[in-house]
Short mmCIF file of C-alpha atoms and ligand atoms in Angstrom, two decimals:
data_model
loop_
_atom_site.label_atom_id
_atom_site.label_comp_id
_atom_site.label_asym_id
_atom_site.label_seq_id
_atom_site.Cartn_x
_atom_site.Cartn_y
_atom_site.Cartn_z
CA MET A 280 100.94 149.27 89.37
CA LEU A 281 101.46 147.29 92.39
CA ASP A 282 101.37 143.63 91.79
CA ILE A 283 98.28 142.18 93.72
CA ALA A 284 98.03 138.43 94.50
CA PHE A 285 95.38 136.65 96.50
CA ALA A 286 96.12 133.70 98.56
CA ARG A 287 94.83 131.27 101.21
CA THR A 288 95.52 132.43 104.79
CA ALA A 289 98.60 130.97 106.07
CA LEU A 290 101.43 132.18 108.10
CA PRO A 291 104.38 133.23 105.87
CA LYS A 292 107.75 131.53 106.72
CA SER A 293 109.59 134.78 105.97
CA GLY A 294 109.18 138.30 104.53
CA ALA A 295 107.01 141.15 105.63
CA LEU A 296 103.45 140.62 107.24
CA ALA A 297 100.57 143.13 107.87
CA LEU A 298 97.97 142.63 110.15
CA LEU A 299 94.63 144.32 110.47
CA ALA A 300 93.25 145.19 113.85
CA HIS A 301 89.58 145.86 114.85
CA GLU A 302 89.35 148.18 117.59
CA GLY A 303 88.11 146.61 120.92
CA GLU A 304 88.41 143.02 119.64
CA LYS A 305 90.89 140.39 120.53
CA PRO A 306 93.01 139.21 117.72
CA SER A 307 92.39 135.76 116.39
CA GLY A 308 93.40 133.33 113.44
CA LEU A 309 96.61 134.37 111.85
CA TRP A 310 97.47 136.94 114.22
CA GLN A 311 97.50 134.62 116.97
CA GLN A 312 99.60 132.24 115.07
CA ALA A 313 102.19 134.99 114.25
CA ASP A 314 102.19 136.14 117.94
CA GLU A 315 102.81 132.51 119.23
CA ALA A 316 105.33 131.84 116.46
CA THR A 317 107.20 135.05 117.64
CA GLY A 318 106.82 134.17 121.45
CA GLY A 319 104.52 136.91 122.21
CA THR A 320 106.55 139.83 120.70
CA ILE A 321 103.64 141.22 118.59
CA ALA A 322 101.45 141.47 121.53
CA ARG A 323 104.22 142.93 123.81
CA ALA A 324 104.86 145.53 121.08
CA LEU A 325 101.34 146.63 120.73
CA GLU A 326 101.20 146.94 124.55
CA VAL A 327 104.33 149.29 124.59
CA ALA A 328 102.67 151.31 121.72
CA SER A 329 99.31 151.49 123.36
CA PHE A 330 97.85 150.28 120.31
CA LYS A 331 94.16 149.47 120.58
CA GLY A 332 93.19 149.15 116.81
CA ALA A 333 92.09 152.78 116.26
CA LYS A 334 91.45 153.82 112.66
CA GLY A 335 94.60 155.27 110.98
CA LYS A 336 97.02 153.90 113.62
CA THR A 337 100.01 151.82 112.61
CA VAL A 338 102.64 149.90 114.33
CA SER A 339 105.68 148.62 112.61
CA ILE A 340 107.92 145.77 114.36
CA LEU A 341 111.20 144.92 112.98
CA ALA A 342 112.56 141.17 113.03
CA PRO A 343 109.91 140.03 115.54
CA GLY A 344 111.14 136.39 115.28
CA ALA A 345 110.11 133.17 113.43
CA GLY A 346 112.03 134.36 110.32
CA ILE A 347 109.67 137.34 109.67
CA ALA A 348 111.47 140.63 108.69
CA ARG A 349 108.76 143.08 109.59
CA VAL A 350 105.13 143.02 111.13
CA VAL A 351 102.92 145.90 110.38
CA VAL A 352 99.73 146.25 112.47
CA VAL A 353 97.00 148.63 111.12
CA GLY A 354 94.06 149.71 113.02
CA LEU A 355 90.64 149.60 111.28
CA GLY A 356 88.81 151.34 114.08
CA LYS A 357 85.37 150.19 115.23
CA PRO A 358 83.94 147.15 113.41
CA ALA A 359 80.73 148.94 112.93
CA GLU A 360 82.18 151.91 111.18
CA ILE A 361 84.21 149.91 108.67
CA ASP A 362 83.19 151.02 105.03
CA GLU A 363 85.06 151.09 101.82
CA ARG A 364 86.92 154.24 102.53
CA VAL A 365 88.15 152.85 105.90
CA LEU A 366 89.43 149.79 104.09
CA ASN A 367 91.02 151.73 101.20
CA GLU A 368 92.93 153.92 103.87
CA ALA A 369 93.92 150.88 105.70
CA GLY A 370 95.22 149.33 102.41
CA GLY A 371 97.07 152.49 101.88
CA ALA A 372 98.53 152.47 105.45
CA VAL A 373 99.83 149.11 104.65
CA ALA A 374 101.50 150.04 101.46
CA ALA A 375 103.08 153.02 103.18
CA ALA A 376 104.46 151.00 106.00
CA MET A 377 105.70 148.53 103.58
CA ALA A 378 107.39 150.92 101.15
CA GLY A 379 110.74 149.51 102.20
CA GLU A 380 109.94 145.74 101.48
CA ALA A 381 110.09 144.40 98.06
CA VAL A 382 107.33 141.84 98.77
CA ALA A 383 104.60 141.89 101.59
CA ALA A 384 101.51 140.00 102.54
CA VAL A 385 98.53 141.48 104.33
CA ALA A 386 96.31 139.13 106.27
CA VAL A 387 92.75 140.39 106.32
CA GLY A 388 91.40 138.15 108.91
CA THR A 389 87.58 138.20 109.14
CA LEU A 390 87.02 140.52 106.34
CA THR A 391 84.93 139.51 103.40
CA ALA A 392 86.34 138.91 99.91
CA ALA A 393 84.81 142.26 98.79
CA GLN A 394 86.48 143.89 101.76
CA ALA A 395 89.90 142.19 100.91
CA ALA A 396 89.69 143.80 97.56
CA ASP A 397 89.06 147.21 98.91
CA ILE A 398 92.26 146.66 101.10
CA ALA A 399 93.98 145.97 97.73
CA VAL A 400 92.64 148.95 96.09
CA GLY A 401 93.92 151.32 98.77
CA ALA A 402 97.35 149.61 98.71
CA ALA A 403 97.69 150.00 94.92
CA LEU A 404 96.51 153.74 94.87
CA LYS A 405 99.07 154.64 97.68
CA ALA A 406 101.94 152.91 95.94
CA TYR A 407 101.67 155.08 92.91
CA ARG A 408 104.59 157.08 92.15
CA PHE A 409 105.36 159.47 89.03
CA ASP A 410 109.15 158.89 88.56
CA ARG A 411 109.43 158.90 84.74
CA TYR A 412 111.83 161.95 84.80
CA ARG A 413 114.10 160.74 87.55
CA THR A 414 117.23 159.50 85.88
CA THR A 415 119.72 159.64 88.81
CA GLU A 416 117.88 158.47 91.92
CA LYS A 417 119.79 155.72 93.67
CA ALA A 418 117.88 152.38 94.03
CA GLU A 419 118.07 152.43 97.77
CA ASP A 420 116.29 155.78 97.79
CA LYS A 421 113.38 154.36 95.67
CA PRO A 422 110.23 152.72 97.15
CA LYS A 423 110.78 149.01 96.91
CA LEU A 424 107.31 147.40 97.37
CA THR A 425 106.36 145.75 93.95
CA LYS A 426 104.10 142.80 95.12
CA LEU A 427 101.37 142.50 97.83
CA SER A 428 99.84 139.15 98.66
CA VAL A 429 96.35 139.53 100.27
CA LEU A 430 95.62 136.52 102.51
CA THR A 431 91.99 135.74 102.74
CA ALA A 432 89.81 133.03 103.23
CA ASP A 433 87.99 133.36 99.92
CA ALA A 434 90.89 134.08 97.60
CA ALA A 435 88.96 133.24 94.23
CA LYS A 436 86.14 135.65 95.19
CA ALA A 437 88.47 138.52 96.31
CA ARG A 438 90.44 138.18 93.03
CA ALA A 439 87.03 138.69 91.10
CA ALA A 440 86.30 141.65 93.27
CA TRP A 441 89.90 143.02 92.51
CA GLU A 442 89.28 143.01 88.76
CA ARG A 443 86.86 145.92 89.39
CA GLY A 444 88.88 147.66 91.76
CA LYS A 445 92.12 147.25 89.54
CA ALA A 446 90.05 148.92 86.70
CA VAL A 447 89.56 151.92 88.96
CA ALA A 448 93.06 151.96 89.98
CA GLU A 449 94.24 152.02 86.33
CA GLY A 450 91.86 154.83 85.50
CA VAL A 451 93.48 156.88 88.40
CA PHE A 452 96.77 156.05 87.36
CA LEU A 453 96.16 157.24 83.81
CA THR A 454 94.68 160.63 85.20
CA ARG A 455 97.64 161.00 87.62
CA ASP A 456 100.17 160.29 84.70
CA LEU A 457 98.30 163.01 82.43
CA VAL A 458 98.01 165.56 85.28
CA SER A 459 101.79 165.13 86.46
CA GLU A 460 103.45 165.28 83.04
CA PRO A 461 105.21 168.50 82.39
CA PRO A 462 103.50 171.01 80.06
CA ASN A 463 106.37 170.94 77.47
CA VAL A 464 105.51 167.28 76.91
CA LEU A 465 101.67 167.28 77.30
CA THR A 466 100.54 169.61 74.88
CA PRO A 467 96.94 169.48 73.46
CA ALA A 468 98.12 167.30 70.55
CA GLU A 469 99.94 164.84 72.89
CA MET A 470 97.23 164.50 75.23
CA ALA A 471 94.83 163.72 72.39
CA LYS A 472 97.35 160.98 71.26
CA ARG A 473 97.22 159.46 74.69
CA CYS A 474 93.31 159.65 74.53
CA GLU A 475 93.42 157.44 71.11
CA LYS A 476 95.22 154.86 72.88
CA LEU A 477 92.05 154.10 74.97
CA ALA A 478 90.87 152.46 71.70
CA GLU A 479 92.58 149.32 72.89
CA LEU A 480 90.06 149.21 75.92
CA GLY A 481 87.15 149.27 73.42
CA LEU A 482 86.43 153.09 73.52
CA LYS A 483 85.82 154.80 70.31
CA VAL A 484 87.85 157.81 70.13
CA GLU A 485 87.45 160.87 67.82
CA VAL A 486 89.84 163.53 67.77
CA LEU A 487 88.98 167.15 66.19
CA GLY A 488 91.79 169.58 65.34
CA PRO A 489 91.75 173.39 64.55
CA LYS A 490 90.23 173.20 61.27
CA GLU A 491 87.36 171.20 62.40
CA LEU A 492 86.71 173.39 65.41
CA GLN A 493 86.69 176.32 63.26
CA LYS A 494 84.32 174.92 60.92
CA LEU A 495 82.06 173.91 63.88
CA GLY A 496 82.22 177.48 65.16
CA PHE A 497 84.02 177.18 68.43
CA GLY A 498 84.93 180.69 68.70
CA ALA A 499 85.13 180.90 72.38
CA MET A 500 87.64 177.84 72.86
CA LEU A 501 89.59 179.01 69.78
CA GLY A 502 90.08 182.41 71.00
CA VAL A 503 91.84 180.95 74.18
CA SER A 504 93.94 178.86 71.94
CA GLN A 505 95.16 181.51 69.36
CA GLY A 506 98.14 182.85 71.18
CA SER A 507 99.76 179.58 71.51
CA VAL A 508 101.87 177.62 68.79
CA ASN A 509 100.38 174.32 70.14
CA GLU A 510 97.13 173.59 68.30
CA PRO A 511 94.10 172.85 70.09
CA ARG A 512 92.20 169.55 70.04
CA MET A 513 88.70 168.42 71.13
CA VAL A 514 88.53 164.71 71.98
CA VAL A 515 85.28 162.70 72.15
CA MET A 516 85.37 159.11 73.86
CA HIS A 517 82.47 156.80 73.60
CA TRP A 518 81.90 153.89 75.75
CA ASN A 519 78.95 151.81 74.64
CA GLY A 520 78.35 149.35 77.58
CA ALA A 521 74.57 149.41 78.06
CA GLY A 522 74.15 146.83 75.32
CA GLY A 523 70.25 146.85 74.95
CA GLY A 524 67.73 149.12 73.38
CA LYS A 525 67.12 150.53 70.10
CA GLY A 526 65.35 153.56 68.77
CA LYS A 527 63.30 155.30 71.87
CA ASP A 528 64.12 152.39 74.05
CA LYS A 529 67.80 153.25 73.85
CA GLU A 530 68.90 154.82 77.06
CA LYS A 531 70.40 158.30 76.75
CA PRO A 532 74.30 158.40 77.54
CA VAL A 533 75.75 159.98 80.42
CA VAL A 534 78.06 162.79 79.35
CA PHE A 535 81.32 164.08 81.11
CA VAL A 536 83.10 167.15 80.00
CA GLY A 537 86.58 168.22 81.19
CA LYS A 538 88.52 171.72 80.85
CA GLY A 539 91.95 170.76 79.55
CA VAL A 540 94.12 173.68 79.63
CA THR A 541 97.44 172.15 79.10
CA PHE A 542 99.11 175.29 80.60
CA ASP A 543 97.44 178.50 81.84
CA THR A 544 99.74 181.49 81.82
CA GLY A 545 96.81 183.78 81.95
CA GLY A 546 97.40 184.93 78.45
CA ILE A 547 97.58 188.69 78.01
CA SER A 548 96.06 189.00 81.66
CA ILE A 549 99.07 187.24 82.68
CA LYS A 550 99.56 185.40 86.07
CA PRO A 551 102.30 186.45 88.62
CA ALA A 552 105.66 184.37 88.18
CA GLY A 553 105.48 182.82 91.63
CA GLY A 554 103.64 179.16 91.58
CA MET A 555 102.76 179.59 87.84
CA GLU A 556 104.32 176.18 87.14
CA ASP A 557 101.04 174.79 89.06
CA MET A 558 99.26 175.64 86.06
CA LYS A 559 100.47 172.63 84.25
CA TRP A 560 97.72 170.90 85.96
CA ASP A 561 94.95 173.23 84.72
CA MET A 562 94.02 170.21 82.49
CA ALA A 563 92.99 168.04 85.53
CA GLY A 564 89.24 168.24 84.63
CA ALA A 565 90.06 166.64 81.26
CA GLY A 566 92.56 164.16 82.78
CA THR A 567 89.89 163.10 85.17
CA VAL A 568 87.38 162.59 82.21
CA VAL A 569 90.02 160.47 80.46
CA GLY A 570 90.75 158.36 83.53
CA LEU A 571 87.14 157.95 84.12
CA MET A 572 86.35 156.59 80.67
CA ALA A 573 89.34 154.33 81.11
CA THR A 574 87.92 152.82 84.25
CA LEU A 575 84.32 152.51 82.73
CA ALA A 576 85.75 150.59 79.86
CA GLY A 577 88.23 148.67 82.00
CA ARG A 578 85.58 147.30 84.13
CA LYS A 579 83.10 146.88 81.26
CA ALA A 580 80.46 149.23 82.95
CA LYS A 581 76.92 148.60 81.74
CA VAL A 582 76.33 152.07 80.69
CA ASP A 583 76.56 154.37 77.52
CA ALA A 584 79.03 157.17 78.54
CA ILE A 585 80.66 159.95 76.48
CA GLY A 586 83.72 161.74 77.53
CA LEU A 587 84.67 165.10 76.00
CA VAL A 588 87.85 167.23 76.56
CA GLY A 589 88.66 170.67 75.46
CA LEU A 590 92.40 170.83 74.91
CA VAL A 591 94.16 174.22 74.53
CA GLU A 592 97.25 176.11 75.74
CA ASN A 593 96.60 179.69 77.21
CA MET A 594 99.55 181.72 76.20
CA PRO A 595 100.50 185.56 75.80
CA SER A 596 101.88 186.21 72.38
CA GLY A 597 101.53 188.67 69.33
CA SER A 598 98.48 186.42 68.15
CA ALA A 599 96.89 186.11 71.66
CA GLN A 600 93.48 187.23 72.57
CA ARG A 601 93.06 190.63 74.03
CA PRO A 602 90.96 191.81 76.93
CA GLY A 603 88.10 193.57 75.20
CA ASP A 604 87.90 190.98 72.42
CA VAL A 605 84.40 189.81 71.54
CA VAL A 606 84.11 185.97 70.54
CA LYS A 607 81.18 184.14 69.07
CA SER A 608 80.62 180.68 70.93
CA TYR A 609 79.56 177.60 69.41
CA SER A 610 76.12 178.34 70.85
CA GLY A 611 75.99 181.64 69.11
CA GLN A 612 76.06 183.75 72.13
CA THR A 613 78.59 186.45 72.12
CA ILE A 614 81.18 186.86 74.86
CA GLU A 615 83.19 189.98 75.74
CA VAL A 616 86.71 188.79 77.08
CA ILE A 617 87.38 191.04 80.02
CA ASN A 618 90.13 188.79 81.51
CA THR A 619 92.11 186.39 79.27
CA ASP A 620 92.89 184.43 82.45
CA ALA A 621 89.18 183.42 82.89
CA GLU A 622 89.67 180.94 80.06
CA GLY A 623 88.49 177.56 81.41
CA ARG A 624 84.85 178.70 80.97
CA LEU A 625 85.50 179.79 77.40
CA VAL A 626 86.75 176.39 76.57
CA LEU A 627 83.76 174.54 78.52
CA CYS A 628 81.09 176.58 77.06
CA ASP A 629 81.70 175.28 73.49
CA VAL A 630 82.38 171.71 74.34
CA LEU A 631 79.55 171.55 76.84
CA TYR A 632 77.08 173.05 74.36
CA TYR A 633 78.40 170.60 71.68
CA ALA A 634 77.83 167.71 73.90
CA GLN A 635 74.38 168.67 74.80
CA GLU A 636 73.25 169.39 71.24
CA LYS A 637 74.88 166.39 69.62
CA TYR A 638 74.37 163.60 72.21
CA ASP A 639 71.07 164.41 74.04
CA PRO A 640 72.51 163.42 77.46
CA LYS A 641 70.80 161.82 80.38
CA PHE A 642 73.04 164.29 82.43
CA MET A 643 76.28 166.10 82.00
CA VAL A 644 78.76 166.63 84.48
CA ASP A 645 81.83 168.95 83.74
CA LEU A 646 85.06 169.07 85.84
CA ALA A 647 87.48 172.08 85.85
CA THR A 648 90.25 173.69 87.82
CA LEU A 649 88.12 176.72 87.18
CA THR A 650 88.65 179.29 90.05
CA GLY A 651 91.19 180.17 92.79
CA ALA A 652 88.01 181.47 94.61
CA ILE A 653 86.72 177.91 95.15
CA ILE A 654 90.02 177.21 97.16
CA ILE A 655 89.18 180.24 99.47
CA GLY A 656 85.81 179.01 100.01
CA LEU A 657 86.07 175.10 100.39
CA GLY A 658 89.92 174.75 100.85
CA HIS A 659 91.29 171.33 99.95
CA GLU A 660 88.37 169.33 101.51
CA HIS A 661 85.44 169.54 99.07
CA ALA A 662 85.14 170.26 95.25
CA GLY A 663 82.40 173.02 94.62
CA LEU A 664 79.41 171.54 93.12
CA PHE A 665 77.02 173.73 91.07
CA SER A 666 73.80 172.18 89.62
CA ASN A 667 70.56 172.88 88.29
CA ASP A 668 69.19 169.26 89.48
CA ASP A 669 68.54 168.22 92.98
CA THR A 670 68.71 164.52 92.33
CA LEU A 671 72.20 164.60 90.57
CA SER A 672 73.38 166.67 93.40
CA GLN A 673 72.33 164.36 96.17
CA ARG A 674 73.76 161.59 94.14
CA LEU A 675 77.05 163.21 93.72
CA HIS A 676 77.04 164.18 97.47
CA GLU A 677 76.51 160.47 98.36
CA ALA A 678 79.16 159.24 95.83
CA GLY A 679 81.47 161.75 97.53
CA LYS A 680 80.92 160.40 100.97
CA ALA A 681 81.42 156.83 99.93
CA THR A 682 84.71 157.44 98.21
CA GLY A 683 86.09 160.12 100.13
CA GLU A 684 86.10 162.60 97.02
CA LYS A 685 83.78 164.94 98.64
CA VAL A 686 81.73 167.91 97.18
CA TRP A 687 79.74 170.70 98.70
CA ARG A 688 76.98 172.36 96.98
CA MET A 689 77.09 175.97 96.19
CA PRO A 690 74.34 178.23 95.17
CA LEU A 691 73.31 179.42 91.63
CA ASP A 692 70.99 182.38 91.42
CA ASP A 693 69.82 184.87 88.81
CA ALA A 694 71.10 187.63 91.04
CA TYR A 695 74.65 186.54 90.61
CA ASP A 696 74.04 186.04 86.74
CA LYS A 697 73.51 189.79 86.52
CA GLN A 698 77.25 190.18 87.35
CA LEU A 699 77.93 188.90 83.87
CA ARG A 700 76.21 191.45 81.90
CA SER A 701 78.09 193.14 79.22
CA GLU A 702 77.77 196.61 77.51
CA ILE A 703 78.60 195.26 74.06
CA ALA A 704 78.04 191.54 73.91
CA ASP A 705 75.66 188.87 75.21
CA MET A 706 77.82 188.46 78.38
CA LYS A 707 81.22 189.31 79.82
CA ASN A 708 83.70 186.34 80.83
CA ILE A 709 84.14 187.52 84.49
CA GLY A 710 81.66 188.80 87.06
CA GLY A 711 84.12 190.78 89.41
CA ARG A 712 85.53 189.81 92.66
CA PRO A 713 82.67 188.82 94.72
CA ALA A 714 81.52 185.23 94.48
CA GLY A 715 84.07 184.43 91.80
CA SER A 716 83.33 180.68 91.70
CA ILE A 717 79.54 181.12 91.46
CA THR A 718 79.71 183.73 88.54
CA ALA A 719 81.93 181.30 86.81
CA ALA A 720 79.33 178.51 87.12
CA GLN A 721 76.62 181.02 86.07
CA PHE A 722 78.67 181.58 82.91
CA ILE A 723 78.70 177.93 82.20
CA GLN A 724 74.95 177.56 82.85
CA ARG A 725 74.15 179.99 80.24
CA PHE A 726 75.16 177.19 77.81
CA VAL A 727 73.00 174.50 79.32
CA ASN A 728 69.50 174.14 78.01
CA LYS A 729 67.54 172.65 80.94
CA LYS A 730 69.54 169.41 80.73
CA PRO A 731 70.38 167.88 84.31
CA TRP A 732 73.71 169.23 84.58
CA ALA A 733 76.50 169.51 87.47
CA HIS A 734 79.60 171.43 87.56
CA LEU A 735 82.53 170.35 89.69
CA ASP A 736 85.15 173.16 90.39
CA ILE A 737 88.12 171.02 91.29
CA ALA A 738 90.80 173.78 91.66
CA GLY A 739 91.29 172.86 95.08
CA MET A 740 91.34 169.08 94.83
CA ALA A 741 93.23 168.16 91.65
CA TRP A 742 96.85 168.52 93.26
CA SER A 743 97.62 167.88 96.67
CA GLY A 744 100.76 169.44 98.56
CA LYS A 745 100.57 166.61 101.20
CA ASP A 746 100.45 162.84 101.39
CA SER A 747 97.17 161.42 102.65
CA PRO A 748 96.18 157.74 103.36
CA CYS A 749 95.57 156.50 99.84
CA VAL A 750 96.57 159.65 97.79
CA PRO A 751 100.42 160.31 97.47
CA LYS A 752 101.10 164.02 97.18
CA GLY A 753 100.79 165.52 93.57
CA ALA A 754 98.13 164.66 91.02
CA THR A 755 95.00 163.23 92.88
CA ALA A 756 92.88 162.03 90.12
CA PHE A 757 89.92 163.50 92.16
CA GLY A 758 86.72 162.70 90.45
CA VAL A 759 87.57 159.29 88.87
CA ARG A 760 86.45 157.40 91.91
CA LEU A 761 83.58 159.76 92.55
CA LEU A 762 82.09 159.60 89.21
CA ASP A 763 82.68 155.83 88.77
CA ARG A 764 80.80 155.49 91.89
CA LEU A 765 77.96 157.70 90.64
CA VAL A 766 77.59 155.74 87.48
CA ALA A 767 77.76 152.34 89.44
CA ASP A 768 75.32 153.27 91.89
CA HIS A 769 72.64 154.80 89.65
CA TYR A 770 73.23 154.35 86.03
CA GLU A 771 74.08 150.69 85.12
CA GLY A 772 71.84 148.11 83.81
N1 BES J 284 93.15 177.86 86.16
C1 BES J 284 92.68 178.93 86.79
C2 BES J 284 92.22 178.57 88.05
C3 BES J 284 93.10 178.05 89.22
C4 BES J 284 93.69 178.86 90.30
C5 BES J 284 93.12 176.65 89.33
C6 BES J 284 94.55 178.16 91.10
C7 BES J 284 93.93 176.12 90.20
C8 BES J 284 94.67 176.73 91.12
C9 BES J 284 91.62 179.76 86.16
O1 BES J 284 91.80 179.75 84.64
C10 BES J 284 91.86 181.27 86.42
O2 BES J 284 92.90 181.70 86.11
N2 BES J 284 90.92 181.80 87.25
C11 BES J 284 90.78 183.24 87.46
C12 BES J 284 89.52 183.62 87.20
C13 BES J 284 89.65 185.10 87.49
C14 BES J 284 90.35 185.73 86.40
C15 BES J 284 88.06 185.58 87.24
C16 BES J 284 91.02 183.09 89.04
O3 BES J 284 90.59 182.17 89.71
O4 BES J 284 91.83 184.01 89.51
MN1 MN J 285 93.07 181.09 83.89
ZN1 ZN J 286 92.75 177.93 84.03
#
């Protein structure tokens, strides 16, 4: 994690300095001081670059004078349009432009303390890198930035606001680490072990192994797991932050459920070889739930939340499940497994049903890299949102806009549900090619008993092939900030 410090605004005597520009406004304060100290170099450079402060525009000036090594000017866009996202992205732009500096400062000018913290969050998120397995990389090829000082009028207040932001960044990094790990390292058992570490944050963590799952009757989830030598796990993480209320006054918990397929070969319905390595991140739904729970605990959220993850590996082998097998889910409903590659829903259905039965949730949100079809429908811009509850949907939509982790609601309808009818069991696990993401959601809905529920199909969002303003390419941790925001805005104290 980038080391973030807050300090009173003063022109540094050396090092690297970032300045934030409001579109259409004359620079003032420290900016003017820096320009004067460097004999007008900054203003001239911006003139040459035709820089007007537009959002996302950055100018880097090397050795402008006055002992300063580098000045980076980042546009914030129009003052009226500045929100948390704009600030996070500006912070990300600062971190990207300063990657070659060991230490840098960013002057936030007239921004408030809370806004200064938003800049810090964006910078921290962008500075993330998963380099645990790079052993021969030369020092000069590595990003150098380790410390960022945020120069602001009210450093104490900004520092307090950063405490919250830091908990979010830490949760995001935990998710990114889990999702980035190779599948030989991150088996279900290893992931469960990493969940157990969250006890340090005050979470209560339960781990269930194959015997316990067998006893409970998790036939659908165990069917997926049976071809792998790596044993399944279910992990339940409890955060009790609401504090008050006993008996019927006690608020119901909010519940999050994640698909955790640590590697998805497709099983006997095996996937093509090309790109199969991507299926290491088929546990991103679970990874997100873990990071979210860490965030809620890290910032001591005033909410009772439970996170459940179903962890399995989907492999072909002599003991693997076959197309045509009929399994009995924890709910009692039977499923004809037509395609062993439609395994995520078989994991979710047991964990979700367990969550609902055991914890009487206020609502449940599940996250899953569930279908390739959602990438065809929504690309890499929105997660698919499926829900039986308009209020929950609306809230997720708004949280998405606020955090930039956007969701788009898709339909559910009995007409789609019919596609799941089986000749031999209560349902099939696939509904054919048309509307593949919707029939997957319909399948899950068969395990929801009128509880407010939302399903997020994050197959297009969990991993990114390109860098973006505050998310480096690779594991995105999509959903951690979205759901943290959902909780913060509607379900706390
Ligand atoms: N994990 C995949 C979905 C996926 C695809 C995630 C691409 C991320 C990127 C899922 O288990 C799967 O294989 N789904 C099948 C369902 C089909 C067999 C009905 C799919 O999408 O092809
Ligand atoms: Mn699959
Ligand atoms: Zn899968």
